[in-house]
Short mmCIF file of C-alpha atoms and ligand atoms in Angstrom, two decimals:
data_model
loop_
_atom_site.label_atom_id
_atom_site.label_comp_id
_atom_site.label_asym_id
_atom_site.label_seq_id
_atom_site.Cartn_x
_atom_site.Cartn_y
_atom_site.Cartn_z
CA UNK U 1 16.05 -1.29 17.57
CA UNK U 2 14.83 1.47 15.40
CA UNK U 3 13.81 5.24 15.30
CA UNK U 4 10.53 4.94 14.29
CA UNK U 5 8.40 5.83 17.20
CA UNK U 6 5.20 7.50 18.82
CA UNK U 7 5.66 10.53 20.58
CA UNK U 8 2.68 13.23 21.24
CA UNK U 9 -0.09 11.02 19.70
CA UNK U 10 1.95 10.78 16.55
CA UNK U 11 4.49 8.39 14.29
CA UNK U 12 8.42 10.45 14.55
CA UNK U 13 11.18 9.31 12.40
CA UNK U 14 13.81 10.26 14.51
CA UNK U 15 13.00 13.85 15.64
CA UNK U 16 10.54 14.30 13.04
CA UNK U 17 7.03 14.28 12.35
CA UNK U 18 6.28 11.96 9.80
CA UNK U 19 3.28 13.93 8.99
CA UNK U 20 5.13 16.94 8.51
CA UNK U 21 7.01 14.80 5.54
CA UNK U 22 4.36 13.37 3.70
CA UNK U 23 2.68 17.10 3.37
CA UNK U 24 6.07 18.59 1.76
CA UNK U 25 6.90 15.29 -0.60
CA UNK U 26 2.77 14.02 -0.93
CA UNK U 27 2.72 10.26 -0.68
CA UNK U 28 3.64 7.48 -1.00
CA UNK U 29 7.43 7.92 -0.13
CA UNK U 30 9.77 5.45 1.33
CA UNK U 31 11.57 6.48 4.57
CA UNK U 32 14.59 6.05 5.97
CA UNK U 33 16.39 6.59 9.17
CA UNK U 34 20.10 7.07 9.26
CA UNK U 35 20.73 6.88 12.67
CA UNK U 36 18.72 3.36 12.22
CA UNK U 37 20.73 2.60 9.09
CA UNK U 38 24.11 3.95 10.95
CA UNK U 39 23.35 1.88 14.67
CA UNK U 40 22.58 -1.36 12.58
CA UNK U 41 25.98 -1.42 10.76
CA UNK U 42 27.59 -0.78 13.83
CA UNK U 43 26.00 -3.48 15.77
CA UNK U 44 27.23 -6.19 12.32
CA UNK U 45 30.58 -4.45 12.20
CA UNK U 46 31.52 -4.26 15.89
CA UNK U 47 30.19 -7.95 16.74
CA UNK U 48 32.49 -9.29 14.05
CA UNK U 49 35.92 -7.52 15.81
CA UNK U 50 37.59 -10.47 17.51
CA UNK U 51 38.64 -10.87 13.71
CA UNK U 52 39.37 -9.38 10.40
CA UNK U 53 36.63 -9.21 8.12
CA UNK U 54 34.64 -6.77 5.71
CA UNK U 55 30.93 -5.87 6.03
CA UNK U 56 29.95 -6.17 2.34
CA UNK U 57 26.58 -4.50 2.40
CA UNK U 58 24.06 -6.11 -0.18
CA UNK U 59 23.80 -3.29 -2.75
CA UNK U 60 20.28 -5.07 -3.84
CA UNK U 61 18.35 -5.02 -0.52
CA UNK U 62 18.55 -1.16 -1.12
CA UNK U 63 20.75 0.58 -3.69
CA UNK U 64 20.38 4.47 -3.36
CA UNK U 65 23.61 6.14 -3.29
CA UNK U 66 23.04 8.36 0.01
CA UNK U 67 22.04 4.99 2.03
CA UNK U 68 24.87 3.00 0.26
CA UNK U 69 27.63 5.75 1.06
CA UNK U 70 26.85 6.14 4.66
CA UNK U 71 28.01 2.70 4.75
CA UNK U 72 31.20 2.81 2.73
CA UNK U 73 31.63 6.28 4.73
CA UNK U 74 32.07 3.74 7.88
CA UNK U 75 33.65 1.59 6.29
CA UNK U 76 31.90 -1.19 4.73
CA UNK U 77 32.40 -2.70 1.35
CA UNK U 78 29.65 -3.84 -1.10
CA UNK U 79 28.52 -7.27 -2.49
CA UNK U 80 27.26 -6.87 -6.01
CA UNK U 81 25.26 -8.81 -8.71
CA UNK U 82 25.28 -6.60 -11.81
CA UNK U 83 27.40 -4.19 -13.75
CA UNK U 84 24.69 -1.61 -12.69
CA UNK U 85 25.15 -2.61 -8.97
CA UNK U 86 28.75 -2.56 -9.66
CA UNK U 87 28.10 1.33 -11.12
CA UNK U 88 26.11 2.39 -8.30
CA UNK U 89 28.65 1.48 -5.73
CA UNK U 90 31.40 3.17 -7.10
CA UNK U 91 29.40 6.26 -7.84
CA UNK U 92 28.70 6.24 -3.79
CA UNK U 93 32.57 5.76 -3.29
CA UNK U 94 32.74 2.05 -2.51
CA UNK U 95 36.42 1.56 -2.45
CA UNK U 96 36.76 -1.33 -5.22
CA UNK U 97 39.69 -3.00 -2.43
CA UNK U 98 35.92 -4.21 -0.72
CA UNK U 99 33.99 -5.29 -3.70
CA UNK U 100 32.60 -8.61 -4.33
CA UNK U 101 30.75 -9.72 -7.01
CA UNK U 102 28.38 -12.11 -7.34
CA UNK U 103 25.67 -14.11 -9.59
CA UNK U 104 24.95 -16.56 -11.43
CA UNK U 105 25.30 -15.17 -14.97
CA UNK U 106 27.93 -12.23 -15.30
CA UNK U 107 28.25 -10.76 -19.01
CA UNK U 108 31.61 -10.08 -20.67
CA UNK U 109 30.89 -6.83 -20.15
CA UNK U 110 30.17 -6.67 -16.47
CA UNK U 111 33.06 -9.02 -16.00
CA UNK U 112 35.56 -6.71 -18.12
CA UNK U 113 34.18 -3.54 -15.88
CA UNK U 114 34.65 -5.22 -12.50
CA UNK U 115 38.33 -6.32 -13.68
CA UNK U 116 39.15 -2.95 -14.81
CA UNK U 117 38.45 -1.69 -11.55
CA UNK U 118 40.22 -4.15 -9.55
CA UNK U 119 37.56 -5.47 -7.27
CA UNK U 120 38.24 -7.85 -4.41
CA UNK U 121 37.07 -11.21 -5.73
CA UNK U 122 34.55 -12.56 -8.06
CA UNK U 123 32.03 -15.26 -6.53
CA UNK U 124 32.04 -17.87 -9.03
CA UNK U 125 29.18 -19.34 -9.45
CA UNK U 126 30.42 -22.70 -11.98
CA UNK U 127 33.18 -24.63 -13.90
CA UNK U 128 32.00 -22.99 -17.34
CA UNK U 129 32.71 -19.51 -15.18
CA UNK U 130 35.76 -20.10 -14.17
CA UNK U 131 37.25 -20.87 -17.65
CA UNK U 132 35.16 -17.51 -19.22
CA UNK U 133 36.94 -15.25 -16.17
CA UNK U 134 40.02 -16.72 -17.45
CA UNK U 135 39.87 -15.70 -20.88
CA UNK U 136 38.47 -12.78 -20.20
CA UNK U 137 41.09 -11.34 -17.72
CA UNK U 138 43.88 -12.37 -20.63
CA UNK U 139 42.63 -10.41 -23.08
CA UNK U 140 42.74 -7.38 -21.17
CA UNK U 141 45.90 -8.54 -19.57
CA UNK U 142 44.56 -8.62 -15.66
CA UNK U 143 44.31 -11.75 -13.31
CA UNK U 144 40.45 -12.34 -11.71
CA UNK U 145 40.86 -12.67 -7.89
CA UNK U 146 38.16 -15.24 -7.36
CA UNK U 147 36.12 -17.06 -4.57
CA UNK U 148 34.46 -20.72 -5.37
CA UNK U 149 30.51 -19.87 -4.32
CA UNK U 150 29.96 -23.42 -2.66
CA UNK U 151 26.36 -24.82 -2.53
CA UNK U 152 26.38 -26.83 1.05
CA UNK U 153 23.10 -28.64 0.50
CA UNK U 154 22.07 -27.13 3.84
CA UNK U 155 18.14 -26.03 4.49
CA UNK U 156 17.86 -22.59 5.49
CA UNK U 157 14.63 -22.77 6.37
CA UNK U 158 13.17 -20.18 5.03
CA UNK U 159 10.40 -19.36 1.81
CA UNK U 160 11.26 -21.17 -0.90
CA UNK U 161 12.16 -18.36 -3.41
CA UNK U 162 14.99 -16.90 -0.91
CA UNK U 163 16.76 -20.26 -0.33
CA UNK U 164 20.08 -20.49 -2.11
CA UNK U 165 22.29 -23.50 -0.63
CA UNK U 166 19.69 -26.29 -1.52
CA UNK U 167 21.43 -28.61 -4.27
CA UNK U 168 17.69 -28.13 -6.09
CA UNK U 169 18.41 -24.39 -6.25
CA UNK U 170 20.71 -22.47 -8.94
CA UNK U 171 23.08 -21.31 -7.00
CA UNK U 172 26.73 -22.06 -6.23
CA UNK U 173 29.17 -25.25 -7.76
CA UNK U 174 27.92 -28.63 -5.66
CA UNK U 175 30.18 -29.04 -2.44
CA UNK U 176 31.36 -32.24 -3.52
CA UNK U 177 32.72 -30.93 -7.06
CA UNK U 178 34.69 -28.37 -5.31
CA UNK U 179 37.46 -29.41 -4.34
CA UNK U 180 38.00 -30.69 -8.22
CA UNK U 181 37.41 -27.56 -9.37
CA UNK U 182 39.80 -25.57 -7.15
CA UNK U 183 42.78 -28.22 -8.79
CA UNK U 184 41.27 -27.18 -12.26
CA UNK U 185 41.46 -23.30 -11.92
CA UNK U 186 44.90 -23.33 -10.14
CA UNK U 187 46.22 -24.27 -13.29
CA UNK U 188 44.72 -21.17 -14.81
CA UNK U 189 47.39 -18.45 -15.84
CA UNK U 190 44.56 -15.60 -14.90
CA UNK U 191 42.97 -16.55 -12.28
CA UNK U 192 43.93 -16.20 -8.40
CA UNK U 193 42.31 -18.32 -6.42
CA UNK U 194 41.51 -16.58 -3.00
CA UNK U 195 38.51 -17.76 -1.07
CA UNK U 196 35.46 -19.51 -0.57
CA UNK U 197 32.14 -18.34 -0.64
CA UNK U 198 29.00 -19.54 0.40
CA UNK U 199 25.07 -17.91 1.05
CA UNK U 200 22.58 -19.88 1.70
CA UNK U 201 19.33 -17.97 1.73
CA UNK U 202 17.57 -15.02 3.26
CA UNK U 203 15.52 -13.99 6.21
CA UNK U 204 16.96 -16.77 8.18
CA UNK U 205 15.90 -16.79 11.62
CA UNK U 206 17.93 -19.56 13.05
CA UNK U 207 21.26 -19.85 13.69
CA UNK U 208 21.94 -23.75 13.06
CA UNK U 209 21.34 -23.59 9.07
CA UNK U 210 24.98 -21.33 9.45
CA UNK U 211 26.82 -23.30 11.27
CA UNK U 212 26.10 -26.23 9.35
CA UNK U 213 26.99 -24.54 5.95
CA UNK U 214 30.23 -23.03 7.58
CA UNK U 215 31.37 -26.59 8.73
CA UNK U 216 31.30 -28.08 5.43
CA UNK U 217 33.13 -25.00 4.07
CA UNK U 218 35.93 -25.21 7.06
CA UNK U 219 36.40 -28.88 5.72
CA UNK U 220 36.61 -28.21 2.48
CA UNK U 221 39.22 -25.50 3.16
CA UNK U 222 40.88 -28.24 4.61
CA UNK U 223 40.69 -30.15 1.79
CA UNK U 224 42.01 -28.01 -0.61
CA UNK U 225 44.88 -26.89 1.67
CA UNK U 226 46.46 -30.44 1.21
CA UNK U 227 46.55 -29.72 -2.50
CA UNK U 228 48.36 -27.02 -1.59
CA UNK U 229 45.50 -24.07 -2.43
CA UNK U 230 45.42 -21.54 0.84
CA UNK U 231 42.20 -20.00 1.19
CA UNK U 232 43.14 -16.10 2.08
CA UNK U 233 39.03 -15.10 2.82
CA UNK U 234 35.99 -17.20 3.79
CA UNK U 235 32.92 -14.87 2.20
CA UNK U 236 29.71 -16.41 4.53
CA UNK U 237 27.21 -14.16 2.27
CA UNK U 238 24.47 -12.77 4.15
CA UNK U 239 20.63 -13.93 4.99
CA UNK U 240 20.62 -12.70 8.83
CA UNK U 241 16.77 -12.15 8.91
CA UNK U 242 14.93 -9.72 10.91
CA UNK U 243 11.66 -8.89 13.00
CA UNK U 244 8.48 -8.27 10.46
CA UNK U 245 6.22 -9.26 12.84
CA UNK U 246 6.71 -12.16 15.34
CA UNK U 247 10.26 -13.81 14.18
CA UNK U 248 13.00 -14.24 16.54
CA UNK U 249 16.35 -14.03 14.52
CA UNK U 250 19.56 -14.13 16.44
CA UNK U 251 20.73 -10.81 17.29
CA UNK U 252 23.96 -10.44 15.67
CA UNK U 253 26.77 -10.74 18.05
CA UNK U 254 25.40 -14.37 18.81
CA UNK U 255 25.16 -15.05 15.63
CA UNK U 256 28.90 -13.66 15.23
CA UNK U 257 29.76 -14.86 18.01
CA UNK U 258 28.43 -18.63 17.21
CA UNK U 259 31.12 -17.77 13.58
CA UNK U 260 34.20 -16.55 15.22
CA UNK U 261 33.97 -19.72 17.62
CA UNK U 262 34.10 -22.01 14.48
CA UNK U 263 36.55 -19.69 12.89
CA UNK U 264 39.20 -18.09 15.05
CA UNK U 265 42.06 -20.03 15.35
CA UNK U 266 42.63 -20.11 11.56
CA UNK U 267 43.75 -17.42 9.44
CA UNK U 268 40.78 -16.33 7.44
CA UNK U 269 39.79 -13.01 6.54
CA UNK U 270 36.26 -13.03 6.85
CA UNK U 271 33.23 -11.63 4.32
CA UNK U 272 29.58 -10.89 5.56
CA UNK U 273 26.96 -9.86 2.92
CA UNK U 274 24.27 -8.59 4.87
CA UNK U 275 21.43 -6.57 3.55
CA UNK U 276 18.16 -6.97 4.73
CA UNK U 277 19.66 -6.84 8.87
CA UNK U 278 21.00 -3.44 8.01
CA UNK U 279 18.40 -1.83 5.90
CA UNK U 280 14.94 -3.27 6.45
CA UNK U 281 14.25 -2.28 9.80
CA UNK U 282 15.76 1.58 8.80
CA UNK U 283 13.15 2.17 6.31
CA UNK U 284 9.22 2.70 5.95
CA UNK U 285 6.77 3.09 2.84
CA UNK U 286 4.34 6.26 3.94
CA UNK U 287 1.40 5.83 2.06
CA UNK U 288 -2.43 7.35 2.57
CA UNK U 289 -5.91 5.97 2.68
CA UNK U 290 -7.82 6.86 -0.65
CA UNK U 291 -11.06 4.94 -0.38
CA UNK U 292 -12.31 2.59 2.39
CA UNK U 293 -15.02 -0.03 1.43
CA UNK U 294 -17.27 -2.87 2.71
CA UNK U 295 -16.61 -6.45 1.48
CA UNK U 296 -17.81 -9.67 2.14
CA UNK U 297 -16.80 -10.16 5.72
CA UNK U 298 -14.00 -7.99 5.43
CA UNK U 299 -13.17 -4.13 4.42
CA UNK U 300 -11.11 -2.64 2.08
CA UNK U 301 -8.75 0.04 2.72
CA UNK U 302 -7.42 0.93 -0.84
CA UNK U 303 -4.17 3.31 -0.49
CA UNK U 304 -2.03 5.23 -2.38
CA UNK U 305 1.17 2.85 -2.65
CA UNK U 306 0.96 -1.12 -4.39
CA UNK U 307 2.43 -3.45 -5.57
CA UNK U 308 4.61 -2.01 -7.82
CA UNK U 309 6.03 -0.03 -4.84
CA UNK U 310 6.17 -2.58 -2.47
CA UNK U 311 5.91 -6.04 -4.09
CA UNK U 312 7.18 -8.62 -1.18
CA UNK U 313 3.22 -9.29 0.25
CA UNK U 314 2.41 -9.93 -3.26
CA UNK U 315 5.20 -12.26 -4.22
CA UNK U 316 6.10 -14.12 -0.89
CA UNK U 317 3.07 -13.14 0.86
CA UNK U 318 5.12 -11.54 3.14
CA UNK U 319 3.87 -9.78 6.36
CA UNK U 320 4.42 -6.06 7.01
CA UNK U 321 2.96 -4.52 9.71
CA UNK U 322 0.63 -1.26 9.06
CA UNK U 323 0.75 1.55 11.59
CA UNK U 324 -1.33 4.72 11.47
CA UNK U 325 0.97 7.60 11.12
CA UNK U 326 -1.80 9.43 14.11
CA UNK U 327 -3.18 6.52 15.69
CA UNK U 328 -6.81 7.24 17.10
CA UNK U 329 -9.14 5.39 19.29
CA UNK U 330 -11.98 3.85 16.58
CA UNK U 331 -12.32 0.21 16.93
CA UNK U 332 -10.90 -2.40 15.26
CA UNK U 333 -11.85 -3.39 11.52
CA UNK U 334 -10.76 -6.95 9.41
CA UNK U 335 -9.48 -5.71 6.26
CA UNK U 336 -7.45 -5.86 3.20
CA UNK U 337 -4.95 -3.70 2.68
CA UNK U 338 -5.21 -2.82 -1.34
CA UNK U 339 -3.17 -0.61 -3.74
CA UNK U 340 -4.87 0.66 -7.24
CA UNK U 341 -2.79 -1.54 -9.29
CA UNK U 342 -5.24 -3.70 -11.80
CA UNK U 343 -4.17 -7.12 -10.34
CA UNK U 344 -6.42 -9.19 -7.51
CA UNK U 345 -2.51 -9.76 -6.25
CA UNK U 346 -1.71 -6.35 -5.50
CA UNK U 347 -1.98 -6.31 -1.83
CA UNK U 348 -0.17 -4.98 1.23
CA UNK U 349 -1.99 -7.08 3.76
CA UNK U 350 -4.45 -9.89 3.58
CA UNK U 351 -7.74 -10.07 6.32
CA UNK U 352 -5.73 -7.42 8.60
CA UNK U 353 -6.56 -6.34 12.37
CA UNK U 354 -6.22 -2.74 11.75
CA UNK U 355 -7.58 0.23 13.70
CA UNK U 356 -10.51 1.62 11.07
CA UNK U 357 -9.16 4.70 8.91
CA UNK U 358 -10.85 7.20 7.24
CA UNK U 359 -9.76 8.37 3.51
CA UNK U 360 -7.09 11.16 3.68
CA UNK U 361 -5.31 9.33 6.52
CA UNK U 362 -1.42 8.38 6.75
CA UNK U 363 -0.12 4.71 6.98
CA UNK U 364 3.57 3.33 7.65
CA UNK U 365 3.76 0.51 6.17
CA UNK U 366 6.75 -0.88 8.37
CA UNK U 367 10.32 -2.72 8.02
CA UNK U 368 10.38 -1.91 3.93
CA UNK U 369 13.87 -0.72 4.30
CA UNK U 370 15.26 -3.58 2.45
CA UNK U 371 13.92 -4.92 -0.77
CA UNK U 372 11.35 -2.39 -1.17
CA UNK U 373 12.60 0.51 -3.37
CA UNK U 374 14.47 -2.28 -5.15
CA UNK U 375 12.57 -4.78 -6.40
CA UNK U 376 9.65 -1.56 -7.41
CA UNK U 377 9.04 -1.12 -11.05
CA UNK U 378 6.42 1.00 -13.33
CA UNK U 379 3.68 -1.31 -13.56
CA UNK U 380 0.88 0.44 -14.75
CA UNK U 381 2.58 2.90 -15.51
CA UNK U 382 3.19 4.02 -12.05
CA UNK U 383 6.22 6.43 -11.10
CA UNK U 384 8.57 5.18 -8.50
CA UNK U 385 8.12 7.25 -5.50
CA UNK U 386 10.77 8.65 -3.72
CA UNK U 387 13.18 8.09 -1.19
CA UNK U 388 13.58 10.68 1.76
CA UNK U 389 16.55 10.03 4.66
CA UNK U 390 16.21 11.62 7.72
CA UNK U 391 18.87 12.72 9.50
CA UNK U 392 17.92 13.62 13.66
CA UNK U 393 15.35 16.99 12.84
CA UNK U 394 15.89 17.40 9.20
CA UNK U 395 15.42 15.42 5.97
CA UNK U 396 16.16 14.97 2.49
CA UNK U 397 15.11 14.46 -0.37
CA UNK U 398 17.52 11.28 -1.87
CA UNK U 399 15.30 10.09 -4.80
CA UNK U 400 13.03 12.29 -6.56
CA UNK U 401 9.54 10.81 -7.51
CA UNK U 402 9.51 10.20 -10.93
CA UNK U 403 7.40 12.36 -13.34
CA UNK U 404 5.39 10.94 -16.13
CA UNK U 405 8.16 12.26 -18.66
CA UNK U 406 10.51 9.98 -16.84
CA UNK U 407 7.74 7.15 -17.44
CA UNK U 408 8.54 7.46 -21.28
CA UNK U 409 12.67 7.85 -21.23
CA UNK U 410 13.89 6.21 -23.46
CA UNK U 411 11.47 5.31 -25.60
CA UNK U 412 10.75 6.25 -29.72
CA UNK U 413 8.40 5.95 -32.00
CA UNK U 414 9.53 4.45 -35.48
CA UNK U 415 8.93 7.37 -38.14
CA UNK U 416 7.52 4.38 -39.96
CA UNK U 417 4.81 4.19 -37.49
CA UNK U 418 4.05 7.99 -38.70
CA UNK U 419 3.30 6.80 -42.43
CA UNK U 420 0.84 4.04 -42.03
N1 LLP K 1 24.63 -12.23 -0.75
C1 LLP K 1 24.05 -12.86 -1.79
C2 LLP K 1 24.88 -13.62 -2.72
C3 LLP K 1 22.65 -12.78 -1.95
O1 LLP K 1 22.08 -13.42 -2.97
C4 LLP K 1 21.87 -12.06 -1.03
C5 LLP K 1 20.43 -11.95 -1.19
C6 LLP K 1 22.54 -11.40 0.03
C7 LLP K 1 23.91 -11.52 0.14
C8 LLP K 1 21.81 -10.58 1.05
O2 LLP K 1 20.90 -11.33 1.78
P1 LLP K 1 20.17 -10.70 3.06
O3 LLP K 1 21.22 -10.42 4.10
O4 LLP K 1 19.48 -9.46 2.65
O5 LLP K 1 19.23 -11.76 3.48
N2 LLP K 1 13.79 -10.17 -2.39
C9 LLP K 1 13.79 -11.09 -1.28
C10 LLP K 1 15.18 -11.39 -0.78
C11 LLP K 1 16.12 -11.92 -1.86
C12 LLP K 1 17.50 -12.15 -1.38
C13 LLP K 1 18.42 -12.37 -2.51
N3 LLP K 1 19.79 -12.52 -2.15
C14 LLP K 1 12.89 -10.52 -0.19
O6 LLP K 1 12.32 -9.47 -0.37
O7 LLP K 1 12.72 -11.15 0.85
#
């Protein structure tokens, strides 16, 4: 359920022409719908009411303040992975009572700055962590709250790169040396042990992969219990995935309600971590046609926007459907869909059924709410584009494009270089 729909001929985000949008901020742009953004949290927040938990938004499936705040605004926490996640949370008033953190390799620095502002729990990620939090949080004279990040061994089923809870994959102490490790950091003088956490990928369309990992980290709740070690919250991470084109995820109050049923006659005070469920179906990338051209049993459409803006078809060949912003009634054309970036990879879509477009013409490139402006970068030296948020008839700006001047922050030439 989104607001991204045809009305009059025409693409409307919400009650507004996205036309009318492109012409004041020029293209690309991403897009964003906060009644979409608003509705999705709801739907996450209000299936998980039979008990106490925190929606702990994903700051990295999409970071910008104005989105992030709407959801601390309703009440949501955030689930971070970086001092500069950490930053941009608290800049969009996450209350640090409903932060998590996160990751694999935290700095003494990030760790010092998320103990100095009193955040929920740390996920920790290994033994070597553990003893590092410790020291840490004596010599600035705090305890760490933290959560054990379990890896469950379960398949998520999902693409490779966004599968977490595989023993092959980085993530998370081995279920088996958990319980070991909860013994070892009780006797820690600065460290509070308060949960267990566990995520096991992303775009997961199927509910069993869930329940499987939450079972093994119900028993090993018990476990720990008898070694007297109570388990206050049970973090489940996120990976709810969503509709891109043909997927049938659960919607979420099965998939809560398939959780509380394993859940709810213990006392656990439950995390979620979802991201992409929220955001990816709230936002589009609005891009135009520059150039169409014959190939070898296909066309070309080359646009405006690539990889650097949107970089999941390139790196998990991921499918995103392409709309026309004005849909006509020209036939159908096989094509690729191809940005100006200098790489054979950059692509938006691969041997596409598309209606044929002419140059000059507007294309939503759909469900790029969530890892989209995030994972974009300056390849070629491309400015990020920005991010607009509508709100019922009226929009804003929320991320100005970048200018070339921004392009070169930052940067210095050695006087040196001046003398050769
Ligand atoms: N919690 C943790 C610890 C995570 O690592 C992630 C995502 C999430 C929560 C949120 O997962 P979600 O609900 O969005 O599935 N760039 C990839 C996705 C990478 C996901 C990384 N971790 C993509 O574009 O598909």
């Amino acid at each position: 359920m989104n607001y991204f729909k045809y009305a009059n001929g025409e693409l409307f985000c919400e009650n507004i022409k996205v036309e009318e949008i492109a012409e004041y901020v020029g293209t690309p742009f991403y897009l964003y719908s906060m009644k979409t953004l608003k509705k999705h949290y709801t739907v996450f927040h209000e299936a998980f009411s039979p008990v106490p938990h925190i929606i702990c938004f994903s700051v990295k499936a999409n970071s910008n303040l104005s989105v992030l705040k709407t959801f601390f605004d309703m009440g949501g926490g955030a689930d971070v992975v970086s001092g500069g996640e950490l930053y941009r949370a608290l800049k969009a008033g996450a209350p640090s009572e409903k932060i998590v953190y996160s990751g694999v390799g935290k700095t003494e620095e990030e760790i010092k700055y998320a103990l100095g502002k009193n955040i929920l729990f740390f996920n920790v990620e290994s033994e070597g962590e553990i003893y590092n939090l410790d020291k840490i949080a004596y010599s600035i004279k705090k305890k760490a709250r933290i959560a054990l990040r379990v890896n469950p061994d379960i398949d998520p089923r999902t693409h490779s790169y966004i599968s977490t809870g595989l023993k092959e994959n980085k993530f998370g102490i081995r279920i088996e040396e958990a319980k070991e490790m909860y013994i070892k950091a009780k006797k820690l003088n600065n460290i509070e042990i308060v949960g267990v956490d566990c995520h096991i990928g992303s775009q997961i369309t199927e509910i069993e992969p869930f329940i499987q990992a939450l079972k093994k980290v119900l028993s090993l709740i018990d476990q720990v219990k008898k070694e007297g070690i109570r388990i206050n919250f049970l973090d489940l991470g996120g990976g709810l995935g969503i509709t891109y084109k043909d997927e049938t995820p659960p919607y979420p109050d099965i998939y809560a309600g398939k959780i509380i049923n394993e859940i709810k006659t213990r006392d656990l005070n439950l995390i979620l971590e979802p991201g992409r469920a929220i955001v990816g179906n709230a936002g589009i990338l609005v891009t135009r046609v520059l150039h169409t051209k014959k190939g070898e049993g296909k066309d070309f459409v080359i646009i405006d926007a690539a990889m650097n803006d949107l970089v999941r078809p390139s790196f998990y060949g991921s499918f995103h459907e392409i709309k026309p912003v004005k849909p006509t009634k020209r036939g159908e054309i096989t094509a690729d869909v191809v940005g100006p970036v200098c790489e054979t990879g950059d692509f938006l879509a691969k041997k596409r059924k598309m209606q044929e477009v002419l140059p000059g013409e507007l294309l939503a490139v759909m469900s790029a709410g969530a890892y989209g402006f995030t994972m974009s970068s300056n390849y070629n030296s491309r400015p990020r584009v920005p991010e607009v948020m509508v709100m019922d008839d009226r929009y804003y700006i929320i991320r100005r494009r970048e200018t070339y001047k921004d392009l070169i922050r930052g940067e210095e030439i050695p006087e040196e270089l001046f003398k050769l």
